[in-house]
PDB file of C-alpha atoms in Angstrom:
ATOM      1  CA  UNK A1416       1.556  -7.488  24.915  1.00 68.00           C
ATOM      2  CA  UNK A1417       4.111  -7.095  22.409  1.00 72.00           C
ATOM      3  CA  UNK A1418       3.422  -4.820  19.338  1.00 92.00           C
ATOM      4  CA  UNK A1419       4.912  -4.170  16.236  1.00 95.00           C
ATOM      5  CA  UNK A1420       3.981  -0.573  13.900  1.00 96.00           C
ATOM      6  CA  UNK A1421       5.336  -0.347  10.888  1.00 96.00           C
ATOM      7  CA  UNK A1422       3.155   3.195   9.613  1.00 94.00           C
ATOM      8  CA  UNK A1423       4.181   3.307   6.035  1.00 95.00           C
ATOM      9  CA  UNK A1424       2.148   0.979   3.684  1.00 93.00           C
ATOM     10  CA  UNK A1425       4.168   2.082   0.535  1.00 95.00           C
ATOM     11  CA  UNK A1426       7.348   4.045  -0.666  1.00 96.00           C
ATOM     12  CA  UNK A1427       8.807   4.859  -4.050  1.00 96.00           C
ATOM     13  CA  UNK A1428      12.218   5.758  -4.116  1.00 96.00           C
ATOM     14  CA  UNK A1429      14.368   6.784  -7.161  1.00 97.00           C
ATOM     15  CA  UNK A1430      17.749   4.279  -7.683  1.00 97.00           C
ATOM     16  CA  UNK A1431      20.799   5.102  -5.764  1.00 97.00           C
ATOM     17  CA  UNK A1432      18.809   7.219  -3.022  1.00 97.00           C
ATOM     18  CA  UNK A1433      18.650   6.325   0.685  1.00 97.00           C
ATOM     19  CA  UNK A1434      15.679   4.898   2.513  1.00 97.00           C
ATOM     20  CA  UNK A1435      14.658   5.271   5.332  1.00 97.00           C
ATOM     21  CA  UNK A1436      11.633   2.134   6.325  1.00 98.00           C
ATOM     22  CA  UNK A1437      10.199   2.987   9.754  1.00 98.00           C
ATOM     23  CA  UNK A1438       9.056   0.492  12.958  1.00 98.00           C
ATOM     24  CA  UNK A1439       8.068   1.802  16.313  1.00 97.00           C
ATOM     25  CA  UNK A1440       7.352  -0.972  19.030  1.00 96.00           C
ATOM     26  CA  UNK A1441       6.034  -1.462  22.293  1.00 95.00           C
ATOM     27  CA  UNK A1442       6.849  -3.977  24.716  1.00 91.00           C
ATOM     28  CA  UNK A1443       7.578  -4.211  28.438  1.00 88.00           C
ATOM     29  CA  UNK A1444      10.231  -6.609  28.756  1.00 87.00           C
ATOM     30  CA  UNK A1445      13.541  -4.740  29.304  1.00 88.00           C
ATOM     31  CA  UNK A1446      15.666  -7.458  27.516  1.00 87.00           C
ATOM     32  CA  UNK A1447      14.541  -7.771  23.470  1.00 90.00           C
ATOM     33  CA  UNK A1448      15.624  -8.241  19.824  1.00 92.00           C
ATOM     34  CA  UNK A1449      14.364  -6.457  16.801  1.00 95.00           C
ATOM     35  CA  UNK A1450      14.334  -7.639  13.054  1.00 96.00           C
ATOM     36  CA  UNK A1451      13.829  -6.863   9.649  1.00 98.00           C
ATOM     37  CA  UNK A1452      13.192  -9.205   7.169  1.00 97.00           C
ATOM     38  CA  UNK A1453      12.503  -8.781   3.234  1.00 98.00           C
ATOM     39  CA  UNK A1454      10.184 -10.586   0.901  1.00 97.00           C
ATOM     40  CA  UNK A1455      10.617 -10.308  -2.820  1.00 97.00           C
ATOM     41  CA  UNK A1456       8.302 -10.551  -5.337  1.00 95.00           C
ATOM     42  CA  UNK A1457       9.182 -14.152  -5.294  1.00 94.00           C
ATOM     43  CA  UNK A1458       7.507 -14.933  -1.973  1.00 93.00           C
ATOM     44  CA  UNK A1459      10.820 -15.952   0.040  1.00 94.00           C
ATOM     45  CA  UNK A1460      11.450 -14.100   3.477  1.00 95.00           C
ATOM     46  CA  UNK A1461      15.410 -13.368   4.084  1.00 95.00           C
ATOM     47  CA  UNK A1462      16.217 -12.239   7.258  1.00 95.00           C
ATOM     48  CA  UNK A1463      18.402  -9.053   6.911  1.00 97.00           C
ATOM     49  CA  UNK A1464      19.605  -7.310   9.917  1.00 96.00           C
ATOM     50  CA  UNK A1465      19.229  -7.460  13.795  1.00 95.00           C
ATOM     51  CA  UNK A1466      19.542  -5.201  16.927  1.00 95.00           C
ATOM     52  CA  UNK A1467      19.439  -6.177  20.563  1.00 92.00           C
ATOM     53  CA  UNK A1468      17.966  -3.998  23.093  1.00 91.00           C
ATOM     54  CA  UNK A1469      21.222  -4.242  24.914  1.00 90.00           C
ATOM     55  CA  UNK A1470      23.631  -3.324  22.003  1.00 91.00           C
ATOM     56  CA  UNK A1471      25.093  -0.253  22.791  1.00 90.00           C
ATOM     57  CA  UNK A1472      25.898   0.412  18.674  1.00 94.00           C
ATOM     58  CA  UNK A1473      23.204   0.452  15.707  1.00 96.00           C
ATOM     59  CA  UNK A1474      23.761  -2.252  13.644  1.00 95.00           C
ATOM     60  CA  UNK A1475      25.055  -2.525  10.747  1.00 96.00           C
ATOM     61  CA  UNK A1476      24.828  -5.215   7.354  1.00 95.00           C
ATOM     62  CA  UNK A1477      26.336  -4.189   4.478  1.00 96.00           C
ATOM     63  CA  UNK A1478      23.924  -1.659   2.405  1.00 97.00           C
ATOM     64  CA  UNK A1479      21.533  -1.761   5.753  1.00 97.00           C
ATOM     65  CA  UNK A1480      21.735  -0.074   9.448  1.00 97.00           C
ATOM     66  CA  UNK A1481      19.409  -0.198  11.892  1.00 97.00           C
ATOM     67  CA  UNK A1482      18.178   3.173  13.194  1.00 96.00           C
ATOM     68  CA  UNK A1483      17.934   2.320  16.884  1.00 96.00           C
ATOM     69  CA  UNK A1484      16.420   4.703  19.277  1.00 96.00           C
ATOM     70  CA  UNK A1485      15.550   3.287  21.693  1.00 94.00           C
ATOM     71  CA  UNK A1486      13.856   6.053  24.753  1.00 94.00           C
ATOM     72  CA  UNK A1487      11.317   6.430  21.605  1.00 95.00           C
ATOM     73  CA  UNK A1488      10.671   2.919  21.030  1.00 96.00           C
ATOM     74  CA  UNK A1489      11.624   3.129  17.105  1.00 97.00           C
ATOM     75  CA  UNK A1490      14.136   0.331  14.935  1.00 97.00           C
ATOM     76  CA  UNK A1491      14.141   1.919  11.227  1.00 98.00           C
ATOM     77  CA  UNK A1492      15.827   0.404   8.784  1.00 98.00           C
ATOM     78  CA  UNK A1493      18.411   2.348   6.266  1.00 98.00           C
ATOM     79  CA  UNK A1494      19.301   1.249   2.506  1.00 97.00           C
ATOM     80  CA  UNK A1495      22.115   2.909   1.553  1.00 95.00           C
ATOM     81  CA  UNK A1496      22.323   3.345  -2.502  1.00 94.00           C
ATOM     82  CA  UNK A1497      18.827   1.722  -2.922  1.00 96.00           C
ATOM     83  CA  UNK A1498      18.769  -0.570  -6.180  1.00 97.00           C
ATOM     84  CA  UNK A1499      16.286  -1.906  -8.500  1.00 97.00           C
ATOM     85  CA  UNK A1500      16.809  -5.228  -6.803  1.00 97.00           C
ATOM     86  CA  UNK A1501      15.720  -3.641  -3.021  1.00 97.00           C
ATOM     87  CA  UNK A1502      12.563  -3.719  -4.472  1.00 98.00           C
ATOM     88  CA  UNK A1503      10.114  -5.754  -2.157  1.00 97.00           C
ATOM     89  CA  UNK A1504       7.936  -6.465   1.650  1.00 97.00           C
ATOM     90  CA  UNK A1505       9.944  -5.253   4.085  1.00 98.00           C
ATOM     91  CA  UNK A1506       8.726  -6.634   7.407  1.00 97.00           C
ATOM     92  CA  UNK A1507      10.245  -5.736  11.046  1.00 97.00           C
ATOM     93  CA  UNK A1508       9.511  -8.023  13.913  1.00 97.00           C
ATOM     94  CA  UNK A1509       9.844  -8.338  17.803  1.00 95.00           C
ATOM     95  CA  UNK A1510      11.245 -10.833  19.934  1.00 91.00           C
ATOM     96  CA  UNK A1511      10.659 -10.458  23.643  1.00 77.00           C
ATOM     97  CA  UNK A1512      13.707 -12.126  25.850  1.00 65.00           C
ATOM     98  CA  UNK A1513      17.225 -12.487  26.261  1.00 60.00           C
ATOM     99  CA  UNK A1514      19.788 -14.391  23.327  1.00 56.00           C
ATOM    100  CA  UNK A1515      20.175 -16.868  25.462  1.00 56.00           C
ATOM    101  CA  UNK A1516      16.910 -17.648  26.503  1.00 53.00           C
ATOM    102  CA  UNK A1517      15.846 -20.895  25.165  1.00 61.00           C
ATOM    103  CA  UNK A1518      12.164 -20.363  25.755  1.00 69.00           C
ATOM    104  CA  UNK A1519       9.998 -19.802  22.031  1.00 74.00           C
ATOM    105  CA  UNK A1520      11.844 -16.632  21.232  1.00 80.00           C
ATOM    106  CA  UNK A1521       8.115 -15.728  19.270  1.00 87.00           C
ATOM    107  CA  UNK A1522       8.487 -13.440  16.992  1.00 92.00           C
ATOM    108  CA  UNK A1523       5.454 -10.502  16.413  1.00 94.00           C
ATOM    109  CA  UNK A1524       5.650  -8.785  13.020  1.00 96.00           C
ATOM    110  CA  UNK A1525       4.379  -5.750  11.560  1.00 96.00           C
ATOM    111  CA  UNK A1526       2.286  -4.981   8.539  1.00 95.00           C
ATOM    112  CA  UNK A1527       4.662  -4.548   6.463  1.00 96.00           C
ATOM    113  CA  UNK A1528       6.362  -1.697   4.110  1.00 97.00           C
ATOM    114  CA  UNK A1529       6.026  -2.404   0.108  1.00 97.00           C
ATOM    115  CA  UNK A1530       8.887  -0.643  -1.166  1.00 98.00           C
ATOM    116  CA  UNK A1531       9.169   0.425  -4.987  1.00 97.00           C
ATOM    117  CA  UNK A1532      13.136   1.431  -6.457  1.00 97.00           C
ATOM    118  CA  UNK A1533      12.556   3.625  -9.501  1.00 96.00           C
ATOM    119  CA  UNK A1534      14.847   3.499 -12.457  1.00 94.00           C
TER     120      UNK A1534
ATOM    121  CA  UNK B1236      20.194 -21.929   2.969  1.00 59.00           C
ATOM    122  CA  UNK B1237      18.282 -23.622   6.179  1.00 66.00           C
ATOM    123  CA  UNK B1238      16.904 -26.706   4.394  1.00 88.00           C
ATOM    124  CA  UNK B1239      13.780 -26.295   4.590  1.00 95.00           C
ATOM    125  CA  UNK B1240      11.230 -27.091   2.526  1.00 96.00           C
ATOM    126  CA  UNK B1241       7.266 -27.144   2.503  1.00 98.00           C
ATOM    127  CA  UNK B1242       4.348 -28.821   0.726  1.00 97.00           C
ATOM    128  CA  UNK B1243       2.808 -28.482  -0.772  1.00 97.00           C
ATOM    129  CA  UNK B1244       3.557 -25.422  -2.375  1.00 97.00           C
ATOM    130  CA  UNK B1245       0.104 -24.544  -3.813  1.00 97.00           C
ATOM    131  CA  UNK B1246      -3.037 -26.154  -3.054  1.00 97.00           C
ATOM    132  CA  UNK B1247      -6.721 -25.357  -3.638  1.00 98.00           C
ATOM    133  CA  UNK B1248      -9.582 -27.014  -1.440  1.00 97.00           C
ATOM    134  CA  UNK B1249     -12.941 -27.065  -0.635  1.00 97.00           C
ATOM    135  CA  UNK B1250     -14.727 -25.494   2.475  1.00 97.00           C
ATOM    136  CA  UNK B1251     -14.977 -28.365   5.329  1.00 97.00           C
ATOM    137  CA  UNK B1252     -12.405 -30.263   3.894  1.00 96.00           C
ATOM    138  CA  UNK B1253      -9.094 -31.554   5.778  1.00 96.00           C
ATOM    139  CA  UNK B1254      -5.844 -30.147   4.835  1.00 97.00           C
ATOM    140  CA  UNK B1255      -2.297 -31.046   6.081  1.00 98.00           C
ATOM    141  CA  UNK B1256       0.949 -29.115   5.401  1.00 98.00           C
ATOM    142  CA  UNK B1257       3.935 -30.022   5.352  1.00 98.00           C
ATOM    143  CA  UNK B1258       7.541 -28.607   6.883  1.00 98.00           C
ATOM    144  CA  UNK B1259      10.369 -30.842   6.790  1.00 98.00           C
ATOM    145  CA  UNK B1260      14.132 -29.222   7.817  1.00 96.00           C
ATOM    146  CA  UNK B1261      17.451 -31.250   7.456  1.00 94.00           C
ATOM    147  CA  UNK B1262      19.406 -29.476  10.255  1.00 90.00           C
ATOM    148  CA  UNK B1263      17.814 -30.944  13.306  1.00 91.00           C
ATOM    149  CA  UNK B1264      16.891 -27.924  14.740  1.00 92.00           C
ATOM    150  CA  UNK B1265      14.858 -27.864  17.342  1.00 91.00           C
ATOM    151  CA  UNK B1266      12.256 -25.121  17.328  1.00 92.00           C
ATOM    152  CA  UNK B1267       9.917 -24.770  14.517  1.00 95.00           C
ATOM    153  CA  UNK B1268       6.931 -22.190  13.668  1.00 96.00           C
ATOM    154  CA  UNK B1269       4.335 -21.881  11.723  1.00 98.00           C
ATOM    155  CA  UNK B1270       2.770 -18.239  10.431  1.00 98.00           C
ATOM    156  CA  UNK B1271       0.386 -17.342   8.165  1.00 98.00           C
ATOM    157  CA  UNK B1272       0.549 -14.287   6.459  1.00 97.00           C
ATOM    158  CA  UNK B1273      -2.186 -12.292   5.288  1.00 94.00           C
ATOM    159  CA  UNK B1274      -2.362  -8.431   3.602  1.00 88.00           C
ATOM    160  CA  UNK B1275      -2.714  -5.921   6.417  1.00 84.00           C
ATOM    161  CA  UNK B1276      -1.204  -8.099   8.953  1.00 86.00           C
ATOM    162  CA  UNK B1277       2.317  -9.283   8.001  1.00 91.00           C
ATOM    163  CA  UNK B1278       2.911 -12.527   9.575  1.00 96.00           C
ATOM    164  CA  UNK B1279       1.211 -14.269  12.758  1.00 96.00           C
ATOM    165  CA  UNK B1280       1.694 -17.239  14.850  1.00 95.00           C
ATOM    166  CA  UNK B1281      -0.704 -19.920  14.571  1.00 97.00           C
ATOM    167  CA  UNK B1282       1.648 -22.988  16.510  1.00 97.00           C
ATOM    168  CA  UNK B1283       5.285 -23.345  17.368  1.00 95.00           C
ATOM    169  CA  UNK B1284       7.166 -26.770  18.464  1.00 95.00           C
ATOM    170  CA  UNK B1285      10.103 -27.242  21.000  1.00 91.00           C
ATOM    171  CA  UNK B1286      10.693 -30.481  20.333  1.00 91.00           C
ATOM    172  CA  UNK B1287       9.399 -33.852  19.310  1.00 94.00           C
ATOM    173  CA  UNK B1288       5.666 -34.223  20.784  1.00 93.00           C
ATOM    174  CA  UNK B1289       6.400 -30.705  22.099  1.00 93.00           C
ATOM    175  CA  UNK B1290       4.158 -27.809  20.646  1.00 94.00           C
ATOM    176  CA  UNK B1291       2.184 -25.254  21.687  1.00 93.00           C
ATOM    177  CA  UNK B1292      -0.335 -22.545  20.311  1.00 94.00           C
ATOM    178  CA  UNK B1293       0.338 -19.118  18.683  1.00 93.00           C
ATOM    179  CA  UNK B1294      -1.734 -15.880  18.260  1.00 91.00           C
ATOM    180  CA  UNK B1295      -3.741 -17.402  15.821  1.00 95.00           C
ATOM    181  CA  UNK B1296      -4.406 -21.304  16.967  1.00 96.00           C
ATOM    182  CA  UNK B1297      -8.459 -21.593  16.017  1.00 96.00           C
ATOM    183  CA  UNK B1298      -9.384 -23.837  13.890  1.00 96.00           C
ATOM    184  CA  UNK B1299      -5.739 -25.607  13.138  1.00 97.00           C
ATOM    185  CA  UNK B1300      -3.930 -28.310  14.847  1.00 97.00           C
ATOM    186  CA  UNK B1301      -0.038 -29.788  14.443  1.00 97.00           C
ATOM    187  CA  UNK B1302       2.069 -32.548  15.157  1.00 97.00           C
ATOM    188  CA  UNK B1303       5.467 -33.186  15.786  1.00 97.00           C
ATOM    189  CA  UNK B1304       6.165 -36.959  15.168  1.00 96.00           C
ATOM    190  CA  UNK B1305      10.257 -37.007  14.255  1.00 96.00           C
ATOM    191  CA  UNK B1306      12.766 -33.421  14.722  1.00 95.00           C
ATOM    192  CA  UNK B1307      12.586 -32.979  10.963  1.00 96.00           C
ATOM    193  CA  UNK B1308       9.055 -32.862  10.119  1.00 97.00           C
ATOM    194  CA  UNK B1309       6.075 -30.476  11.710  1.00 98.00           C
ATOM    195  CA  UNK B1310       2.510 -30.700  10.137  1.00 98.00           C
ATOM    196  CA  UNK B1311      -0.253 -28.302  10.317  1.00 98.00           C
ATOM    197  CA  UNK B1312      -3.491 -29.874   9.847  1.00 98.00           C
ATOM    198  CA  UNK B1313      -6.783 -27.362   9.091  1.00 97.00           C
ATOM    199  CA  UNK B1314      -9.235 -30.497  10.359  1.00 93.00           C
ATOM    200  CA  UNK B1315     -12.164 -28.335   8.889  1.00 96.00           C
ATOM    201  CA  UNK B1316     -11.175 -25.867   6.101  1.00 97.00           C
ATOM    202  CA  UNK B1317     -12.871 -22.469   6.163  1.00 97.00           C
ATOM    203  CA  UNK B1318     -12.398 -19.675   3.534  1.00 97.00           C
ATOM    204  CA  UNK B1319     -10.868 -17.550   6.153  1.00 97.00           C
ATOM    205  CA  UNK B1320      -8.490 -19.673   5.955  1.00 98.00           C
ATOM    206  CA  UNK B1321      -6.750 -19.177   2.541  1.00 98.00           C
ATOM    207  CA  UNK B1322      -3.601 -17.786   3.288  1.00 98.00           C
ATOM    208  CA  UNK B1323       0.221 -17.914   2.556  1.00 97.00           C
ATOM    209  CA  UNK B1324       1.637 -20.413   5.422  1.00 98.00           C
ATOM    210  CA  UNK B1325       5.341 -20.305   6.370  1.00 98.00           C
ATOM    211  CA  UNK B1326       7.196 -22.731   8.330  1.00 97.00           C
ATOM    212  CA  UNK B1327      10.279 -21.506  10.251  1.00 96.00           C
ATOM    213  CA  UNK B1328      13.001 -23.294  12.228  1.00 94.00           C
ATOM    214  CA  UNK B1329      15.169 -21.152  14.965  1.00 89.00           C
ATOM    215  CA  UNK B1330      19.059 -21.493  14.402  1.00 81.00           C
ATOM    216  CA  UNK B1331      19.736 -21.271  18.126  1.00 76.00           C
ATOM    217  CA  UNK B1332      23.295 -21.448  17.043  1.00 75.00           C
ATOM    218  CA  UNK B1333      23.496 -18.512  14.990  1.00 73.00           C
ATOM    219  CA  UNK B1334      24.430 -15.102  15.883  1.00 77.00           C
ATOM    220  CA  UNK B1335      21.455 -13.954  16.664  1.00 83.00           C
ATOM    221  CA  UNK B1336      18.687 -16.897  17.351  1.00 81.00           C
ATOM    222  CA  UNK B1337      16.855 -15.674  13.950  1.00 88.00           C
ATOM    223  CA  UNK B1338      14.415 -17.682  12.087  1.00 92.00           C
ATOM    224  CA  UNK B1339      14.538 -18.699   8.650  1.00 94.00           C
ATOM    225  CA  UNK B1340      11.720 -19.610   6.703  1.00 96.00           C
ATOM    226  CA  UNK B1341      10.489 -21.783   4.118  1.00 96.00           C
ATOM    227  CA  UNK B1342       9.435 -21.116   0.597  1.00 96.00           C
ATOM    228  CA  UNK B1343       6.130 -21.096   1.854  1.00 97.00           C
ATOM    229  CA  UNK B1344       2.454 -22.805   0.666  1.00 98.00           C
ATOM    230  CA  UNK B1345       0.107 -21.033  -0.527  1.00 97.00           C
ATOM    231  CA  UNK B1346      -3.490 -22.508   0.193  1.00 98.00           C
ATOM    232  CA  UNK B1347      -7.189 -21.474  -2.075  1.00 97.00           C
ATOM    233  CA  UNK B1348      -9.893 -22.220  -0.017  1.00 97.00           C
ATOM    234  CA  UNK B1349     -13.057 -22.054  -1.882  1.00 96.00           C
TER     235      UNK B1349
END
């Protein structure tokens, strides 16, 4: 079964430093996708950046990249420049199965990473 | 923006009581989820739907049932409500024609079961 770690129930961070938001997974289905979604104070979940298990680049969104290494089964997520307004859940999730695979494409989360931007 | 909206947004009930939530999209998409999410465990499954009539369970199925009557609307229905049941419920819908087959989710409902 497909599982999601995500080991770090809080960080603080001063403003315009990097982040680093870790996820290790484990699954045994060759072909998946990983994601990270955030979730403000304001309840909303926005879906943020993805990697394949196929994609031969970490990708990249902006102020976020996707740490992907993949022989130790781990999809961090960077900020770049954190601001006050990074502030929020962070949540990284599974999906077991090809793009194209029109099956239910569930996805498994993890706990979850609260992370704090200090002024 | 994946239209999608849910109600309600808050409720409070009583133990045994019947509850119904409701997602209803604009896109005609055809997959749509619903999760709970709860402190300590981020988000789970409880159903999912493939189509209209189409639906099956999730990780987390006991004790709620759904229905899937027209592609824009998917219920959840808590026949029985328990306390463990008080939760944050999000619906999703799967843009199978985005880059990436993510899901986007609704503004969610929060549910008091007392």
């Amino acid at each position: 079964a497909q599982k999601i770690t995500q080991t770090q129930p809080g960080m603080f961070v001063q403003e315009k430093e990097a982040v680093t938001l870790d996820c290790t997974y484990d699954t045994s289905d060759p072909s998946y996708g990983l994601f990270w979604y955030k979730q403000p104070s304001s309840g909303e979940m926005i879906f943020l950046i993805y990697q394949g298990s196929y994609d031969q680049q970490n990708a990249t969104e902006g102020r976020y990249s996707l740490n992907f290494q993949k022989a130790r089964k781990s999809a961090n997520l960077v900020i770049s420049a954190s601001q006050l307004g990074d502030s929020a859940m962070y949540f990284c999730a599974m999906r077991e199965g090809l793009l194209l695979n029109q099956g239910a494409q569930k996805l498994v989360f993890g706990q979850g990473t609260r992370l704090t931007i200090n002024p | 923006d994946a239209g999608i909206t849910q109600s309600p947004r808050h409720k409070v009930t009583e133990t045994g009581t019947p509850v119904t939530l409701r997602c209803h999209q604009t896109e005609n998409h055809r997959y749509m989820y619903w999760y709970r999410q709860d402190p300590g465990h981020g988000l789970r499954l409880i159903h999912y739907s493939y189509g209209v009539k189409d639906t099956d369970k999730g990780e987390v199925s006991d004790g709620y049932s759904v229905s899937r009557s027209k592609t824009e609307d998917f219920l959840l229905t808590l026949e029985s409500a328990t306390s463990s049941q008080t939760s944050v419920y999000f619906c999703a819908i799967r843009d199978s024609g985005g880059s990436y087959n993510e899901q986007f989710f609704g503004p969610g409902t929060r549910l008091t079961v007392l």
